């Protein structure tokens, strides 16, 4: 995306028609998101750039390739405004295979899960991988890592000194996902990252769920430009009235579009021009069964948004919010040639996809072979945990027998956990989980070899009747998370992932029931999306066989270390009360028999 003087001269000449276009798309209906018009227009493409739109006969030379649009609508490539692609368990290469055929040609990401497990060295490898992919990544430097309060343990800590370096990288387009509490608490690293962004004229991306009133005002006074976290449409309205660009999130576990789009359809249609879309966290299963941003566009239209407006939300609105509209988001001269071929705007099924001036996908599949790069030891490192025993997952107390009143983190959605006080039995000095009361044990093990931390707490909502499950993919710090109602099975699950170098596993009655390998950083795989989707279905089915009726029991579990949404979470430093911003003792009271 850099432009040398000689490169600029070449592109200017191509725009003036002084040199022939490499490709010309004929016979299409241009969806002009800049003017909200649809009309017949041809498109001239030079290298990876749109050179001209409209009558482009003067741009055709003897070697120009002619592409017949066949009357289809020509739509700009779509932009996912906020995505942790790592949560899909797909590497960048595999993720591109899944989403590009559905029309997603760009994404905004901090690639922060890669950073947490492999630091800047691993990040550079992933950025090199991006350059060979049809999917563009506009990278925002994470405001800090980890995102947790109190600070959990990861492989690499992103701080204000790191920002002084990386914000000068050409790949850096802003500061990623600045969590409100870190601004509110005046965290030095966070404010240092924002201060550096002001120097470099980079936008600051937000993360402020449930922020209202004075807390929102203070957050905005730090210079945050946009937000992707709103739990109802009134929150969207307040944030937009106070000047924010808003991203409506529709992930595989948080279906916020139907509620949040009401800000546009019921409160004020004028908001539409500053609303865009993101998926945040998706699975291979969801992408292959529903689509990606194409599905979000269809959902918006179903909710009452006009097709042109929904397409603008998926394209130019996001580009403008992130200040990249000079590069992507529209089919205009000088922009990168990311173009979707669509038969019917109301059905919005992507027939063909061009990215970077090349036809890359047709009929929901890439039309060429895309191979993942060779992986270095930086991204294929082992889990540096000590092997566990049953005793590691037994909550020991000071009385030999009796009752313990405990605080169980009760899941009310993938990110929201509320307080639930439960009385559990104590036998042989151990507080026992209770399947009848739906109380399981959960533990997080530090897996980077830095301190050997282990935490243990109680949780509710999974309805496990037996066994255990574990994952080494667990944002925001990707430590090893283990949940279960049997300490022996919990130990077996943790040890198996340590032996295998990462993944997700379900154990019952002392046996490995199902395993999903994640060899790259313990968080992603280079397998084909279809293969990962099948593995996801099997691992979720195995988790449900333990008794859980949650839609995504494994995903709900691996979100437990996320502290950025009240009220409760657990990291390697212990269970966290995020309202008090501190760890807590889950045993509230003991009564000896």
XYZ file of C-alpha atoms in Angstrom:
593
model
C 0.000 0.000 0.000
C 3.058 2.257 -0.171
C 3.510 4.451 -3.214
C 6.892 5.473 -4.598
C 7.224 8.396 -7.013
C 7.745 6.062 -9.977
C 4.754 3.970 -8.904
C 2.592 7.081 -8.652
C 3.641 8.200 -12.159
C 2.680 4.800 -13.551
C -0.720 4.859 -11.845
C -1.484 8.414 -12.903
C -0.748 7.480 -16.537
C -2.981 4.425 -16.185
C -5.757 6.642 -14.797
C -5.410 9.035 -17.724
C -5.627 6.158 -20.192
C -2.087 6.741 -21.460
C -1.295 3.070 -20.856
C -3.816 0.248 -21.404
C -5.686 -1.353 -18.541
C -4.765 -4.909 -17.629
C -8.440 -5.847 -17.244
C -11.790 -4.321 -18.135
C -15.061 -5.453 -16.580
C -17.910 -4.954 -19.044
C -21.643 -5.182 -18.742
C -22.082 -4.593 -15.030
C -24.428 -2.504 -12.894
C -22.270 -0.324 -10.652
C -23.372 -0.059 -7.026
C -21.943 3.378 -6.304
C -21.777 3.604 -2.518
C -20.405 7.148 -2.730
C -23.500 8.560 -4.423
C -26.103 5.925 -3.458
C -26.779 5.212 -7.141
C -26.940 2.099 -9.292
C -26.285 2.453 -13.032
C -24.551 0.660 -15.939
C -20.798 1.215 -15.900
C -17.656 -0.582 -16.992
C -14.532 -0.729 -14.845
C -10.895 -0.515 -15.976
C -8.337 -2.204 -13.720
C -4.610 -1.537 -13.837
C -2.523 -3.940 -11.754
C -4.308 -3.959 -8.354
C -5.979 -0.563 -8.854
C -9.230 0.710 -10.323
C -8.118 3.082 -13.087
C -11.467 4.268 -14.431
C -15.226 3.728 -14.102
C -17.920 4.390 -16.721
C -17.009 4.510 -20.410
C -13.605 2.833 -20.481
C -13.203 2.042 -24.190
C -10.121 4.293 -24.310
C -8.450 2.080 -21.699
C -8.618 -1.127 -23.743
C -5.429 -2.267 -25.458
C -4.548 -5.397 -27.450
C -3.494 -7.260 -24.274
C -6.356 -6.097 -22.048
C -8.359 -8.960 -20.562
C -12.113 -8.496 -20.940
C -14.302 -9.811 -18.112
C -18.021 -10.052 -18.869
C -20.082 -9.100 -15.805
C -23.191 -10.489 -17.484
C -25.416 -7.762 -16.097
C -24.448 -8.527 -12.509
C -24.182 -5.838 -9.855
C -20.646 -4.676 -9.134
C -20.295 -4.167 -5.380
C -17.189 -3.028 -3.478
C -15.364 -5.701 -1.502
C -16.665 -5.800 2.057
C -14.736 -4.826 5.196
C -15.056 -6.589 8.546
C -14.638 -3.668 10.926
C -13.454 -5.671 13.941
C -12.381 -9.298 13.934
C -10.255 -11.681 15.968
C -9.798 -14.162 13.127
C -7.808 -16.382 15.492
C -11.014 -17.238 17.371
C -12.160 -19.097 14.260
C -9.246 -21.486 14.914
C -8.239 -20.831 11.292
C -4.854 -19.426 10.299
C -4.859 -16.307 8.119
C -4.512 -18.513 5.030
C -7.365 -20.809 6.039
C -9.498 -17.873 7.156
C -9.072 -16.199 3.755
C -10.251 -19.409 2.089
C -13.416 -19.235 4.197
C -14.406 -15.550 4.019
C -13.106 -14.150 0.719
C -15.517 -16.266 -1.383
C -18.308 -14.667 0.693
C -17.173 -11.175 -0.310
C -15.057 -10.149 2.690
C -11.910 -8.735 1.119
C -10.571 -6.643 4.032
C -10.611 -6.836 7.785
C -9.538 -4.628 10.653
C -7.664 -6.617 13.282
C -5.072 -6.320 16.012
C -3.885 -9.900 15.359
C -3.589 -9.732 19.126
C -4.032 -13.426 19.818
C -0.919 -14.128 17.741
C 0.943 -11.460 19.707
C -0.079 -12.968 23.034
C 1.498 -16.324 22.142
C 4.442 -15.323 19.928
C 5.239 -11.609 20.346
C 6.390 -9.276 17.589
C 8.460 -11.988 15.924
C 5.392 -14.135 15.400
C 3.381 -11.086 14.353
C 5.872 -10.310 11.579
C 5.521 -13.863 10.278
C 1.745 -13.504 10.192
C 2.012 -10.151 8.404
C 4.200 -11.803 5.763
C 1.485 -14.447 5.412
C -1.132 -11.707 4.922
C 0.815 -10.283 1.966
C 0.385 -13.567 0.090
C -3.316 -13.762 0.854
C -6.297 -12.356 -1.085
C -7.561 -10.970 2.241
C -6.193 -7.592 3.321
C -5.585 -6.904 7.010
C -5.567 -3.309 8.209
C -3.692 -3.773 11.451
C -4.312 -1.799 14.592
C -1.567 -1.999 17.220
C -3.183 -3.350 20.430
C -3.360 -0.556 22.998
C -1.602 -2.978 25.348
C -1.397 -6.696 26.021
C -2.784 -8.373 27.923
C -6.172 -6.655 28.109
C -6.887 -8.047 31.542
C -7.307 -6.306 34.893
C -5.508 -7.427 37.034
C -2.804 -8.230 34.499
C -2.647 -11.884 33.495
C 0.363 -13.655 31.978
C 1.148 -13.886 28.265
C 4.232 -14.442 26.124
C 4.696 -10.762 25.201
C 3.598 -7.533 26.875
C 2.651 -4.713 24.516
C 3.354 -1.371 26.220
C 3.825 2.294 25.377
C 7.499 1.746 24.482
C 6.471 -0.877 21.920
C 3.939 1.579 20.494
C 6.674 4.122 19.910
C 8.179 1.580 17.491
C 5.250 -0.211 15.857
C 3.056 2.825 15.166
C 5.688 3.799 12.600
C 5.318 0.494 10.747
C 3.599 0.898 7.347
C 1.159 -1.858 8.350
C -0.168 0.153 11.309
C -3.488 1.935 10.765
C -4.423 2.812 14.336
C -4.621 1.707 17.969
C -6.706 -1.428 18.411
C -9.605 -2.103 20.820
C -8.913 0.378 23.597
C -10.871 -0.966 26.565
C -12.734 1.696 28.544
C -11.584 0.677 32.021
C -7.925 1.160 31.114
C -8.676 4.749 30.099
C -10.929 5.290 33.098
C -8.215 4.006 35.445
C -5.665 6.221 33.625
C -3.385 3.304 32.822
C 0.021 4.674 31.806
C 0.638 2.227 28.928
C -2.822 2.822 27.467
C -2.533 6.596 27.650
C 0.989 6.336 26.269
C -0.321 4.396 23.251
C -3.015 7.030 22.648
C -0.524 9.878 23.069
C 1.727 8.239 20.472
C -1.275 7.875 18.130
C -1.937 11.629 18.380
C 1.661 12.262 17.318
C 1.301 9.886 14.369
C -2.213 11.067 13.449
C -3.605 7.557 13.833
C -7.202 6.832 14.883
C -7.968 5.131 18.207
C -10.379 2.189 18.034
C -12.634 1.525 21.006
C -14.151 -1.204 23.141
C -16.677 0.245 25.577
C -19.533 -2.160 26.283
C -22.310 -0.661 28.409
C -20.552 2.745 28.516
C -23.076 5.507 29.136
C -23.261 8.978 30.670
C -20.191 10.472 32.341
C -18.102 7.329 31.841
C -18.737 7.533 28.104
C -17.919 11.252 28.083
C -14.594 10.621 29.790
C -13.830 7.823 27.361
C -14.492 10.068 24.368
C -12.292 12.790 25.837
C -9.364 10.406 25.397
C -9.870 10.640 21.622
C -11.536 7.302 20.854
C -13.143 7.362 17.410
C -15.379 4.291 17.174
C -16.786 1.335 19.085
C -17.957 -2.196 18.287
C -19.558 -3.097 21.659
C -23.143 -2.051 22.389
C -25.648 -4.237 24.173
C -28.806 -2.392 23.097
C -29.874 0.212 20.567
C -30.219 2.969 23.177
C -26.505 2.582 23.855
C -25.859 2.867 20.103
C -27.952 6.031 19.924
C -26.144 7.719 22.808
C -22.731 6.881 21.408
C -23.649 8.129 17.936
C -25.188 11.338 19.239
C -21.889 11.929 21.009
C -19.944 11.630 17.777
C -18.808 8.014 17.560
C -18.756 5.788 14.514
C -20.609 2.615 15.480
C -19.952 -0.943 14.425
C -22.835 -3.366 14.824
C -21.546 -6.777 15.816
C -23.084 -10.009 14.565
C -20.845 -12.881 15.631
C -21.567 -16.577 15.931
C -22.285 -16.181 19.660
C -23.436 -12.555 20.054
C -26.338 -11.761 17.741
C -26.611 -8.016 18.257
C -27.715 -6.825 14.830
C -31.462 -7.248 15.262
C -31.449 -5.141 18.439
C -28.804 -2.562 17.532
C -30.037 -1.819 14.015
C -33.139 -0.333 15.658
C -31.057 2.806 16.166
C -31.358 3.254 12.392
C -34.730 1.700 11.601
C -36.679 3.141 14.550
C -34.795 6.135 15.994
C -32.999 8.037 13.239
C -32.302 6.891 9.650
C -29.528 9.508 9.439
C -27.417 7.337 11.760
C -27.061 4.831 8.921
C -24.187 6.636 7.248
C -21.992 6.208 10.338
C -22.887 2.589 11.086
C -20.821 -0.315 9.844
C -20.532 -4.042 10.522
C -18.193 -6.446 12.254
C -18.236 -10.119 13.210
C -15.622 -10.025 16.014
C -15.567 -13.807 16.664
C -16.764 -16.411 14.170
C -16.331 -20.131 13.593
C -15.613 -22.066 10.430
C -18.937 -23.859 10.922
C -20.898 -20.598 10.926
C -19.080 -19.143 7.917
C -19.610 -22.245 5.803
C -23.269 -22.637 6.787
C -24.430 -18.987 6.858
C -21.787 -16.905 5.112
C -19.818 -14.011 6.554
C -20.474 -10.290 5.960
C -22.807 -11.278 3.134
C -24.965 -12.880 5.811
C -24.819 -9.691 7.908
C -25.973 -7.636 4.911
C -28.878 -10.031 4.391
C -29.817 -9.789 8.085
C -29.761 -5.977 7.906
C -32.062 -5.997 4.885
C -34.382 -8.437 6.661
C -34.500 -5.961 9.571
C -35.738 -3.228 7.228
C -32.557 -1.614 5.882
C -32.547 -0.789 2.173
C -30.040 -2.821 0.074
C -27.915 0.212 -0.832
C -27.714 1.303 2.812
C -26.831 -2.206 4.004
C -24.074 -2.434 1.386
C -22.724 0.953 2.446
C -22.593 -0.310 6.029
C -20.477 -3.244 4.867
C -18.144 -1.155 2.697
C -17.632 2.600 2.599
C -18.922 3.297 6.122
C -16.296 1.047 7.644
C -13.589 2.458 5.371
C -14.437 6.000 6.446
C -14.635 5.078 10.120
C -11.095 3.693 9.961
C -9.777 6.389 7.586
C -8.904 3.906 4.843
C -11.509 5.046 2.313
C -8.766 6.260 -0.025
C -7.760 2.604 -0.387
C -10.893 0.453 -0.080
C -14.650 0.635 0.383
C -15.798 1.857 -3.051
C -15.394 1.198 -6.761
C -13.696 4.448 -7.687
C -10.496 5.399 -9.502
C -7.404 5.010 -7.348
C -8.931 2.454 -4.990
C -7.768 -1.130 -4.744
C -9.706 -3.321 -7.160
C -11.796 -5.357 -4.732
C -15.039 -6.058 -6.604
C -17.913 -8.451 -5.946
C -20.196 -9.801 -8.684
C -23.765 -10.154 -7.358
C -26.835 -11.431 -9.239
C -29.578 -10.089 -6.975
C -29.035 -7.373 -4.378
C -31.971 -8.582 -2.267
C -30.645 -12.136 -2.024
C -27.067 -10.822 -1.930
C -25.359 -14.037 -2.958
C -21.784 -13.425 -4.068
C -21.167 -15.096 -7.429
C -17.558 -14.031 -8.071
C -14.885 -12.091 -6.226
C -11.999 -9.962 -7.452
C -9.354 -8.863 -4.941
C -6.315 -6.765 -5.705
C -7.275 -6.807 -9.383
C -7.382 -10.611 -9.680
C -10.352 -12.939 -9.958
C -9.931 -15.179 -6.908
C -13.254 -16.834 -6.067
C -16.396 -18.214 -7.679
C -19.404 -20.089 -6.304
C -18.265 -19.648 -2.675
C -14.818 -21.172 -3.186
C -11.382 -19.798 -4.030
C -10.660 -20.390 -7.695
C -6.941 -21.061 -7.170
C -4.767 -22.998 -4.762
C -3.663 -20.992 -1.725
C -1.013 -22.631 0.408
C -0.042 -21.776 3.966
C 3.608 -20.832 4.555
C 6.082 -23.040 6.345
C 5.758 -22.419 10.065
C 8.802 -21.553 12.165
C 9.384 -22.640 15.741
C 8.156 -19.175 16.845
C 4.597 -20.099 15.892
C 4.848 -23.823 16.614
C 6.171 -23.654 20.167
C 5.103 -26.125 22.839
C 2.862 -25.379 25.802
C 5.328 -24.702 28.611
C 3.182 -26.087 31.428
C 4.128 -28.671 33.987
C 2.045 -31.835 33.817
C -0.875 -31.713 36.217
C -2.390 -34.109 38.728
C -5.894 -34.563 40.071
C -4.947 -32.471 43.124
C -4.392 -29.391 40.927
C -8.131 -29.228 40.279
C -9.407 -29.855 43.808
C -10.416 -26.787 45.815
C -8.907 -27.323 49.280
C -10.238 -25.571 52.388
C -9.409 -25.472 56.098
C -12.226 -27.744 57.343
C -12.258 -31.528 56.847
C -16.004 -31.757 56.165
C -19.107 -29.622 56.144
C -20.423 -26.960 53.791
C -18.914 -24.131 51.761
C -20.842 -21.157 50.404
C -19.145 -20.240 47.131
C -19.493 -17.579 44.463
C -20.067 -19.333 41.162
C -19.608 -17.344 37.949
C -22.992 -17.908 36.305
C -22.932 -17.574 32.518
C -25.681 -15.350 31.071
C -24.293 -15.216 27.558
C -20.900 -15.786 25.967
C -19.298 -12.797 27.729
C -21.554 -11.942 30.650
C -21.188 -13.779 33.975
C -23.202 -12.850 37.068
C -22.834 -13.762 40.731
C -24.515 -16.915 42.012
C -24.043 -17.979 45.632
C -24.259 -21.760 46.101
C -23.775 -24.069 49.081
C -21.499 -27.041 48.263
C -20.379 -30.057 50.246
C -16.887 -30.261 51.756
C -15.387 -33.747 52.037
C -11.823 -34.604 53.057
C -10.973 -30.898 53.029
C -12.138 -30.445 49.413
C -15.080 -28.378 48.097
C -16.933 -30.660 45.695
C -18.514 -29.573 42.422
C -22.197 -30.419 42.194
C -23.831 -31.559 38.969
C -27.327 -31.349 40.490
C -26.816 -27.668 41.292
C -24.969 -27.065 37.996
C -21.661 -26.070 39.603
C -18.413 -27.035 37.877
C -14.761 -26.237 38.530
C -12.765 -24.017 36.180
C -9.019 -23.444 36.118
C -6.568 -21.399 34.068
C -2.946 -22.552 33.763
C -0.208 -20.149 32.645
C 1.359 -21.854 29.630
C 4.256 -19.658 28.527
C 6.768 -20.794 31.122
C 6.900 -17.417 32.852
C 5.577 -18.118 36.363
C 3.584 -21.359 36.484
C 0.409 -19.670 37.758
C -2.689 -21.794 38.319
C -6.134 -20.546 39.316
C -9.247 -22.392 40.438
C -12.855 -21.251 40.822
C -16.484 -22.260 40.411
C -18.822 -21.692 37.475
C -22.439 -22.353 36.519
C -24.486 -22.520 33.348
C -22.740 -25.315 31.457
C -24.865 -28.049 33.115
C -22.061 -30.601 32.885
C -23.046 -33.995 34.274
C -19.620 -35.603 33.908
C -16.110 -35.188 32.504
C -14.080 -32.143 31.516
C -13.068 -29.997 28.575
C -10.034 -27.807 27.909
C -8.695 -25.298 25.374
C -5.324 -23.638 24.760
C -7.105 -21.070 22.574
C -8.678 -18.647 25.039
C -8.590 -14.909 24.379
C -7.415 -12.493 25.623
C -4.320 -14.269 26.961
C -4.583 -17.787 25.478
C -3.564 -19.604 28.609
C -4.824 -23.149 29.150
C -8.465 -23.179 30.331
C -9.912 -26.342 31.878
C -13.497 -26.906 33.051
C -15.089 -29.975 34.555
C -16.949 -31.756 37.316
C -14.301 -34.452 37.762
C -10.769 -33.471 38.881
C -9.170 -36.567 37.365
C -10.740 -35.856 33.958
C -9.664 -32.206 34.224
C -6.073 -33.305 34.756
C -6.247 -35.718 31.812
C -7.620 -32.942 29.568
C -4.904 -30.454 30.555
C -2.107 -33.001 30.201
C -3.291 -34.128 26.771
C -3.177 -30.572 25.409
C 0.290 -30.080 26.922
C 1.476 -33.269 25.216
C -0.128 -32.372 21.869
C 1.097 -28.775 21.753
C -2.305 -27.149 21.937
C -5.903 -27.554 20.856
C -9.270 -28.339 22.351
C -10.231 -31.599 24.043
C -13.193 -33.291 25.722
C -12.650 -36.033 28.322
C -15.152 -38.351 30.016
C -14.621 -41.257 32.401
C -10.856 -41.035 32.043
C -10.896 -41.248 28.220
C -10.200 -38.733 25.443
C -13.561 -38.366 23.691
C -12.668 -35.762 21.071
C -9.646 -33.620 20.153
C -9.272 -30.606 17.848
C -5.555 -29.896 17.189
C -4.344 -26.267 17.054
C -0.625 -26.554 16.306
C 0.048 -22.911 15.368
C 0.643 -21.059 18.623
C -1.836 -23.420 20.270
C -4.600 -21.221 18.810
C -5.095 -21.886 15.069
C -4.773 -24.496 12.334
C -3.753 -24.532 8.666
C -6.416 -27.158 7.897
C -9.058 -26.429 5.283
C -12.109 -24.573 6.657
C -14.313 -27.584 5.897
C -12.071 -29.845 7.967
C -12.009 -27.438 10.920
C -15.798 -27.080 10.694
C -16.188 -30.854 10.984
C -13.797 -30.886 13.957
C -15.834 -28.068 15.582
C -19.055 -30.025 15.176
C -17.503 -33.112 16.753
C -15.943 -31.225 19.687
C -19.202 -29.346 20.408
C -21.186 -32.577 20.172
C -18.765 -34.170 22.643
C -19.171 -31.199 25.018
C -22.938 -31.406 24.774
C -22.720 -35.138 25.495
C -21.260 -34.137 28.874
C -24.615 -32.482 29.559
C -24.236 -28.908 28.301
C -27.115 -27.323 26.399
C -25.237 -24.126 25.487
C -25.081 -23.362 21.743
C -21.256 -23.257 21.790
C -20.098 -24.797 25.098
C -16.394 -24.786 24.192
C -16.478 -21.190 22.945
C -18.420 -20.010 26.001
C -15.724 -21.629 28.136
C -12.731 -20.160 26.329
C -14.206 -16.650 26.682
C -14.035 -16.939 30.490
C -10.598 -15.194 30.711
C -11.983 -12.050 29.020
C -12.218 -9.479 31.806
C -13.331 -6.521 29.674
C -17.067 -7.101 30.213
C -18.608 -7.076 33.713
C -19.046 -8.873 36.024
C -16.808 -11.948 36.447
C -13.962 -13.733 34.689
C -10.997 -15.977 35.483
C -7.362 -15.715 34.413
C -4.155 -17.387 35.550
C -3.913 -14.906 38.451
C -7.310 -15.973 39.833
C -11.060 -15.363 39.548
C -11.734 -11.684 38.758
C -14.444 -9.307 39.945
C -14.351 -6.845 37.083
C -16.586 -4.315 38.815
C -14.015 -4.052 41.610
C -11.094 -4.635 39.185
C -9.525 -7.201 41.490
C -9.302 -10.921 42.117
C -11.535 -12.515 44.742
C -11.786 -15.580 46.957
C -14.665 -17.717 45.607
C -15.233 -19.361 49.007
C -17.491 -16.980 50.919
C -18.163 -19.013 54.044
C -17.312 -22.365 55.664
C -19.388 -24.397 58.112
C -17.740 -27.424 59.660
C -19.899 -30.514 60.141
